Tab-separated table of N, CA and C in Angstrom:
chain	number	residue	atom	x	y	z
W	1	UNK	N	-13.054	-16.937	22.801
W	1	UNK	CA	-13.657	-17.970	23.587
W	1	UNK	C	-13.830	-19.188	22.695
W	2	UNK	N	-13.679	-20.120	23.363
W	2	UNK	CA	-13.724	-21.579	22.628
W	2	UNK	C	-14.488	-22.543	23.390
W	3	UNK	N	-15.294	-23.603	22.451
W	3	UNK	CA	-16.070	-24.529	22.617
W	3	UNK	C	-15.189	-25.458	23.492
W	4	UNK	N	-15.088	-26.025	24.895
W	4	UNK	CA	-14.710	-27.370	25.645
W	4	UNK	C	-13.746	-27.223	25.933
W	5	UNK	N	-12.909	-27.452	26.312
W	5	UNK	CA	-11.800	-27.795	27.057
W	5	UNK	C	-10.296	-28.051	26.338
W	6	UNK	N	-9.454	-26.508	25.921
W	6	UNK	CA	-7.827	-26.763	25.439
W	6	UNK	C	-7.359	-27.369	26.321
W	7	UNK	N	-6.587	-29.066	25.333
W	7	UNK	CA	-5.900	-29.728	26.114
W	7	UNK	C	-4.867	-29.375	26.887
W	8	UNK	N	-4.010	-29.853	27.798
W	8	UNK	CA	-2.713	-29.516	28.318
W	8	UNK	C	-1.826	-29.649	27.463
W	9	UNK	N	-0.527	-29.056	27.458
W	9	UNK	CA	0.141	-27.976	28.349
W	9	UNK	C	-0.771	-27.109	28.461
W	10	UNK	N	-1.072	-26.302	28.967
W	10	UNK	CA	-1.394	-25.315	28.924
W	10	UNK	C	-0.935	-23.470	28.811
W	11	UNK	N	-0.996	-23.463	27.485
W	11	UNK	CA	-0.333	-22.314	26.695
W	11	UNK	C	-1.266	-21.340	26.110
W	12	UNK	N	-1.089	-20.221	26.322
W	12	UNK	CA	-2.062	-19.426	25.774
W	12	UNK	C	-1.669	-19.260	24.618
W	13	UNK	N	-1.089	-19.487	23.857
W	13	UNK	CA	-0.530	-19.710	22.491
W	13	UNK	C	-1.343	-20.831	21.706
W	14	UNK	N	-1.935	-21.883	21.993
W	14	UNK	CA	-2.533	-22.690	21.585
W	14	UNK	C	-4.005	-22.521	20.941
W	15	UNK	N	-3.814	-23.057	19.504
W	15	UNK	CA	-5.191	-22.671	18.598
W	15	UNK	C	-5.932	-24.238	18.765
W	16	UNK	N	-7.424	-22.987	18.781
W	16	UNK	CA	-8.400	-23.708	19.013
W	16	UNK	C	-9.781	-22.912	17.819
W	17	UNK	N	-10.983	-23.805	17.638
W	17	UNK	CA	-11.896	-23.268	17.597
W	17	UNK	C	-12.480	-21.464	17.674
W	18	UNK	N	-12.638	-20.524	17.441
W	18	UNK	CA	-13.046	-19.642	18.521
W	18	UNK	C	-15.096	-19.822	18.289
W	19	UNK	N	-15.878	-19.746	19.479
W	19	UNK	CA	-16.957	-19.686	19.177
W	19	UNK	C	-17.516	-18.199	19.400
W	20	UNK	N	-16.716	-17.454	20.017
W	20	UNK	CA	-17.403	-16.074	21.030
W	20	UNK	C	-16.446	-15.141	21.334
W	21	UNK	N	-16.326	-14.259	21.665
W	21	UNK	CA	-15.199	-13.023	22.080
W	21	UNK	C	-15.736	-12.465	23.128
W	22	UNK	N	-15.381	-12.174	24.062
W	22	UNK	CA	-15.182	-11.041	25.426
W	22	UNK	C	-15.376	-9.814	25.186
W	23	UNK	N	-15.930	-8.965	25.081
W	23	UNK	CA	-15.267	-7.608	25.075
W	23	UNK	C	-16.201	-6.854	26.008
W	24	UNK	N	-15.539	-6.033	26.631
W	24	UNK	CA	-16.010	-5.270	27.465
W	24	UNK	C	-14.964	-4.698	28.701
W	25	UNK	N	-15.426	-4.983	30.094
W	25	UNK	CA	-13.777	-4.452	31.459
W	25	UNK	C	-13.727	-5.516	31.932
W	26	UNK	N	-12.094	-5.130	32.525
W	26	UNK	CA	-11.671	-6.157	33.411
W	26	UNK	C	-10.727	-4.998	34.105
W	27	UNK	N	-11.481	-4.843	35.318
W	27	UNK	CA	-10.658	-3.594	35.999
W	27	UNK	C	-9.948	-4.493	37.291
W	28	UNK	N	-9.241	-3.985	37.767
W	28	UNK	CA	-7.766	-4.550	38.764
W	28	UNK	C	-8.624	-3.177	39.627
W	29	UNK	N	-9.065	-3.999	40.980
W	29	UNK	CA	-9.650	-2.902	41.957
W	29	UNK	C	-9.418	-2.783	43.568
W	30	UNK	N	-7.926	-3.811	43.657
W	30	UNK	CA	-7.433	-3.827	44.962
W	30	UNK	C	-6.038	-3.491	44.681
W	31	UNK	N	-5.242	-3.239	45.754
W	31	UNK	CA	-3.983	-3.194	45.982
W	31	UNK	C	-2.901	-4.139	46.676
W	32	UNK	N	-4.168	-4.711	47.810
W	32	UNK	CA	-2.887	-5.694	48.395
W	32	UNK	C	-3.287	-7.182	47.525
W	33	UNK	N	-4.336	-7.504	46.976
W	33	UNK	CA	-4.579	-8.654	46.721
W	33	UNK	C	-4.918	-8.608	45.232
W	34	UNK	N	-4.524	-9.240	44.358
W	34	UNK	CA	-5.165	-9.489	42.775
W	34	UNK	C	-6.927	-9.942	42.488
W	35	UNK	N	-7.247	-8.435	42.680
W	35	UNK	CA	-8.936	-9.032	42.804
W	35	UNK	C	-9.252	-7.802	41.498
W	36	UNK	N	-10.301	-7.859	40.657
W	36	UNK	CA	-10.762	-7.218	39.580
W	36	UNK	C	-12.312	-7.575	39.365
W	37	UNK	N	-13.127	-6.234	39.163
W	37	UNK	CA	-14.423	-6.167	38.579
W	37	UNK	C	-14.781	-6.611	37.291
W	38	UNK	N	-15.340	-7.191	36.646
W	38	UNK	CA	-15.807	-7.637	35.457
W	38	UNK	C	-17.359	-7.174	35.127
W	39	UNK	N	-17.022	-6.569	33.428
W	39	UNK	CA	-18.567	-6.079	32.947
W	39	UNK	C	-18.238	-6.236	31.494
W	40	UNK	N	-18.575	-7.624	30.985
W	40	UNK	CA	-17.902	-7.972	29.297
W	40	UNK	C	-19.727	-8.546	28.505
W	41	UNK	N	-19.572	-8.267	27.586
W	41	UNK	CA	-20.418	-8.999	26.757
W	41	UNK	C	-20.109	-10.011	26.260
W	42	UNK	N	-20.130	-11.106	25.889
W	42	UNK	CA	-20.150	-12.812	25.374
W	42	UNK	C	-20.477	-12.420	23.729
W	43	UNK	N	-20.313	-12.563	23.324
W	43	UNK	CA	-20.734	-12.175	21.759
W	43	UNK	C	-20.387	-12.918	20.701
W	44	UNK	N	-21.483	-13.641	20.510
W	44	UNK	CA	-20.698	-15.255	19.589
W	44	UNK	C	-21.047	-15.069	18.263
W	45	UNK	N	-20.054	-16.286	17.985
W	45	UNK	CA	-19.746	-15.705	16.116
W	45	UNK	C	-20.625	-16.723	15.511
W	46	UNK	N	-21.890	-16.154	15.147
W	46	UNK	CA	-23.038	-16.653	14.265
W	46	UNK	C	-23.431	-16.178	12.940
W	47	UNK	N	-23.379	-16.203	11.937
W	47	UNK	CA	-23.917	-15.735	10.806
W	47	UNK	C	-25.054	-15.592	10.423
W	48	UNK	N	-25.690	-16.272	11.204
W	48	UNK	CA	-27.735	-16.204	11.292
W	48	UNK	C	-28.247	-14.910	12.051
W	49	UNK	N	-27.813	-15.136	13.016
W	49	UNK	CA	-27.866	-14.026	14.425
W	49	UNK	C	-26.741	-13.544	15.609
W	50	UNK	N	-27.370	-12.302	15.754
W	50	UNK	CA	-26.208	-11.754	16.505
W	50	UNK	C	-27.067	-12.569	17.956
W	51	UNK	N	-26.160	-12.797	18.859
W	51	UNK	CA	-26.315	-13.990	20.078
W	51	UNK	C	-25.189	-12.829	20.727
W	52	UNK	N	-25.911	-12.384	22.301
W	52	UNK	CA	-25.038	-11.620	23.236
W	52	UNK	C	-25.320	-12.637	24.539
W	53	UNK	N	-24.423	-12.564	25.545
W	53	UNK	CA	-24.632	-13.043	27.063
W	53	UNK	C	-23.907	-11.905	27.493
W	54	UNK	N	-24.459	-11.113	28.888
W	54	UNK	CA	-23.913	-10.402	29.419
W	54	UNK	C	-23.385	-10.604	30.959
W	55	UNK	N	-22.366	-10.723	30.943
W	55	UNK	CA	-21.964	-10.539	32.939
W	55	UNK	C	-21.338	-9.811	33.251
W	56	UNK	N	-21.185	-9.994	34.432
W	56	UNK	CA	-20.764	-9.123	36.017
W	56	UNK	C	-20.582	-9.183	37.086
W	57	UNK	N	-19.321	-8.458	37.567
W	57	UNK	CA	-19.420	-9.334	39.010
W	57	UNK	C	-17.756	-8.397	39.820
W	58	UNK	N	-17.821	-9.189	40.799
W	58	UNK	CA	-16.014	-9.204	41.277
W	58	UNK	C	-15.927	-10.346	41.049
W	59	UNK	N	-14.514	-10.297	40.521
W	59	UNK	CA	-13.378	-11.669	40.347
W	59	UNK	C	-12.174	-11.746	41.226
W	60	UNK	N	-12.637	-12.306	42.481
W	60	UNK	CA	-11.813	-12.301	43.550
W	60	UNK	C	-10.431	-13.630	43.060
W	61	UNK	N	-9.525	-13.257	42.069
W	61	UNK	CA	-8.829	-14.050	41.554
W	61	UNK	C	-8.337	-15.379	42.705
W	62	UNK	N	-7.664	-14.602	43.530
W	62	UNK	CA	-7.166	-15.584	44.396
W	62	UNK	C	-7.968	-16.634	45.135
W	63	UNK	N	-9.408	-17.511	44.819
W	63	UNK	CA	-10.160	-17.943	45.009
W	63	UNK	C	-9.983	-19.115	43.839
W	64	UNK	N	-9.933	-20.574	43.999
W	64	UNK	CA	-10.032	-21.585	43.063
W	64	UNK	C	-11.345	-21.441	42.159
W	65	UNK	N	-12.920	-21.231	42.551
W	65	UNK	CA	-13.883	-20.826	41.425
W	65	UNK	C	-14.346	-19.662	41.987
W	66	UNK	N	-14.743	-19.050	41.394
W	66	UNK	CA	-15.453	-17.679	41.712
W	66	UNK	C	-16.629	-17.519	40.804
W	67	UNK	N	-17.929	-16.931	41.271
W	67	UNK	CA	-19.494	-16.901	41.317
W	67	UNK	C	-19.408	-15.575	39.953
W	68	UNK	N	-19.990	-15.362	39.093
W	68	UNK	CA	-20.098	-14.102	38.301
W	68	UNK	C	-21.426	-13.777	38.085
W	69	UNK	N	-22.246	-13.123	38.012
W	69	UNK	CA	-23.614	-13.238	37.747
W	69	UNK	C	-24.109	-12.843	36.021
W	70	UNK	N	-24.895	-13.664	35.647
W	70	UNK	CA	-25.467	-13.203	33.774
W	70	UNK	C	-26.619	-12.201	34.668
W	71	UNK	N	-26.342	-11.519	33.898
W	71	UNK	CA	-27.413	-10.102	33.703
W	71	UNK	C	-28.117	-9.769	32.797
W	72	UNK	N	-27.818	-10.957	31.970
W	72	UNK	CA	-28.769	-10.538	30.732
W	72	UNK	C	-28.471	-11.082	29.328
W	73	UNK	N	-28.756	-10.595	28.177
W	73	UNK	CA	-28.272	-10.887	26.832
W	73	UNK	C	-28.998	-10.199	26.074
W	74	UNK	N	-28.732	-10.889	24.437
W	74	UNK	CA	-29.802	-10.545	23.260
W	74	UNK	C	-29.699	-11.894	22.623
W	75	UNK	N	-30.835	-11.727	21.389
W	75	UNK	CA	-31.037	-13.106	20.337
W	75	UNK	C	-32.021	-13.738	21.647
W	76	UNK	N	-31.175	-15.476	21.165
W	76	UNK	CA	-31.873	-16.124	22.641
W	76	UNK	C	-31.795	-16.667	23.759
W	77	UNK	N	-30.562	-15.503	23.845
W	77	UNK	CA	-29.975	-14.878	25.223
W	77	UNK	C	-30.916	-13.693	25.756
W	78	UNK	N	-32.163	-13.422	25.377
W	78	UNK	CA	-32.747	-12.395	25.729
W	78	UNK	C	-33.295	-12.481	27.422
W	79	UNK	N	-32.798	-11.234	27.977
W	79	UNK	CA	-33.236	-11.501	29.814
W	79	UNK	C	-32.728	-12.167	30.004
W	80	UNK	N	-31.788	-13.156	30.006
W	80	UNK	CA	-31.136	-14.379	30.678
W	80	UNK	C	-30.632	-13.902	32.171
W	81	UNK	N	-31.221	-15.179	33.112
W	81	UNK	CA	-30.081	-14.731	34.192
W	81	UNK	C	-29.541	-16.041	34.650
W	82	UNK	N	-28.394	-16.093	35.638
W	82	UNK	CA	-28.033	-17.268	35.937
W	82	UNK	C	-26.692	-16.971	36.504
W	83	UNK	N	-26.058	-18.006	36.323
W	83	UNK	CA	-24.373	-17.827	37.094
W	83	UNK	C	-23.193	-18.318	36.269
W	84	UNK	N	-21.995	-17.732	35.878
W	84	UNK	CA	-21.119	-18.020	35.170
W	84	UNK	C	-19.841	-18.855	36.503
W	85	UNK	N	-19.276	-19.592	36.835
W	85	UNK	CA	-18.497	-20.036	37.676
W	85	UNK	C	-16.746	-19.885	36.736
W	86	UNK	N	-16.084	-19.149	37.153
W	86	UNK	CA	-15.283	-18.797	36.696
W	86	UNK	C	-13.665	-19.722	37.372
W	87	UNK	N	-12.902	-20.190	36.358
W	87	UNK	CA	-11.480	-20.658	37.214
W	87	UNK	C	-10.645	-20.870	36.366
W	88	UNK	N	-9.259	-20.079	36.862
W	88	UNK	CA	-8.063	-19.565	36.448
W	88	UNK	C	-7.598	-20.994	35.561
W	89	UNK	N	-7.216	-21.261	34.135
W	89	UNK	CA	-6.851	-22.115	33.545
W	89	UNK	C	-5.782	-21.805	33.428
W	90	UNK	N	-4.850	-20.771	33.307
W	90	UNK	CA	-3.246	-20.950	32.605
W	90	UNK	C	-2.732	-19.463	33.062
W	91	UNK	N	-1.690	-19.112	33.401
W	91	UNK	CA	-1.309	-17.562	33.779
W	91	UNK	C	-0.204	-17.945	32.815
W	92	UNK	N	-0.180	-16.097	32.252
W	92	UNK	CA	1.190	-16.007	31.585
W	92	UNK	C	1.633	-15.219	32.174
W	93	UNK	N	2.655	-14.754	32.700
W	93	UNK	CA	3.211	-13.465	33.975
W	93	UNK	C	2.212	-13.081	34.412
W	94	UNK	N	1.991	-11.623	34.966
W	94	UNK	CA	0.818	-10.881	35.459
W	94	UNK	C	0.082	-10.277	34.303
W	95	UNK	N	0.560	-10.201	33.339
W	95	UNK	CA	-0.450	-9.790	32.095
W	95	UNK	C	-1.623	-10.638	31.351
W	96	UNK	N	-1.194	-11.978	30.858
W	96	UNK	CA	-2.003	-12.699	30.665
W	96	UNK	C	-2.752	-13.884	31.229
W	97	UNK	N	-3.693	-14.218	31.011
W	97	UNK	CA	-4.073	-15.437	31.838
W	97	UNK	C	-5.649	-15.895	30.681
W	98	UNK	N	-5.857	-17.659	31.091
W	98	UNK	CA	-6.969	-17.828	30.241
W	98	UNK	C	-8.128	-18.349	31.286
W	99	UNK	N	-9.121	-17.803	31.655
W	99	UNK	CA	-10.008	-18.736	32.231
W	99	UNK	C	-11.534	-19.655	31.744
W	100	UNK	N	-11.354	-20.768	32.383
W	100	UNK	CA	-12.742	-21.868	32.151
W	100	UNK	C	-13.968	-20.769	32.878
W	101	UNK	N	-15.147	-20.943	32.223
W	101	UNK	CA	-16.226	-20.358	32.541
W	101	UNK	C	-16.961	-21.358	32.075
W	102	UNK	N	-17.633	-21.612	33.210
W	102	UNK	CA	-19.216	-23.140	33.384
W	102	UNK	C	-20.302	-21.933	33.231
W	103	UNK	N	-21.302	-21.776	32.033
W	103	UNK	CA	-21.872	-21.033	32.815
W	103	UNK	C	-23.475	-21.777	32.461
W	104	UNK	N	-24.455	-21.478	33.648
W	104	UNK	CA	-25.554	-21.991	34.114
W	104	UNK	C	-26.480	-21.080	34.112
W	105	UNK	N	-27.669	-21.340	32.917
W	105	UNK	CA	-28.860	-20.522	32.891
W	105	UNK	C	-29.983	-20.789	33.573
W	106	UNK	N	-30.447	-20.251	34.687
W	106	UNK	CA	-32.099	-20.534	34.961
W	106	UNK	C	-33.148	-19.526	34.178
């Protein structure tokens, strides 16, 4: 994950920054339509403190933004809740793809 906005073209090949890593599912949970569940931790690269954001949700791909919900975190991400707004930035065949995530804490 990276801080702002990789310019165009848009290539998933393109180095940037990283501030954070993903890890967690991304399950494929339909058949006729490209739709997948999401349950990843946010986990950013700090040397002071470990910093988690957690979400979840369906990722109804075929949708221009789609709603994800924060469920939580650690550090001072602790209890967080709020909404991650998710949208498809770059596909590489059906295997890869990069997406923008806005995400909004109350």
């Amino acid at each position: 994950m990276t801080a702002g906005r990789v310019r165009p073209p848009p290539s998933l090949r393109e180095t940037a920054v990283a501030v954070a890593r993903a890890q967690g599912l991304y399950l494929y949970d339909k058949k006729e339509d490209y739709n997948a569940w999401l349950a990843f931790s946010i986990v950013f690269n700090s040397t002071a403190r470990r910093i988690t954001l957690n979400l979840m949700g369906a990722d109804i791909i075929a949708e221009k933004t789609r709603d994800i919900s924060v469920v939580g975190g650690t550090g001072d991400f602790f209890m967080s809740r709020g909404v991650a707004t998710l949208r498809t930035d770059a596909f590489e065949g059906f295997t890869y793809f990069r997406l923008q995530m806005d995400i909004k804490l109350y």
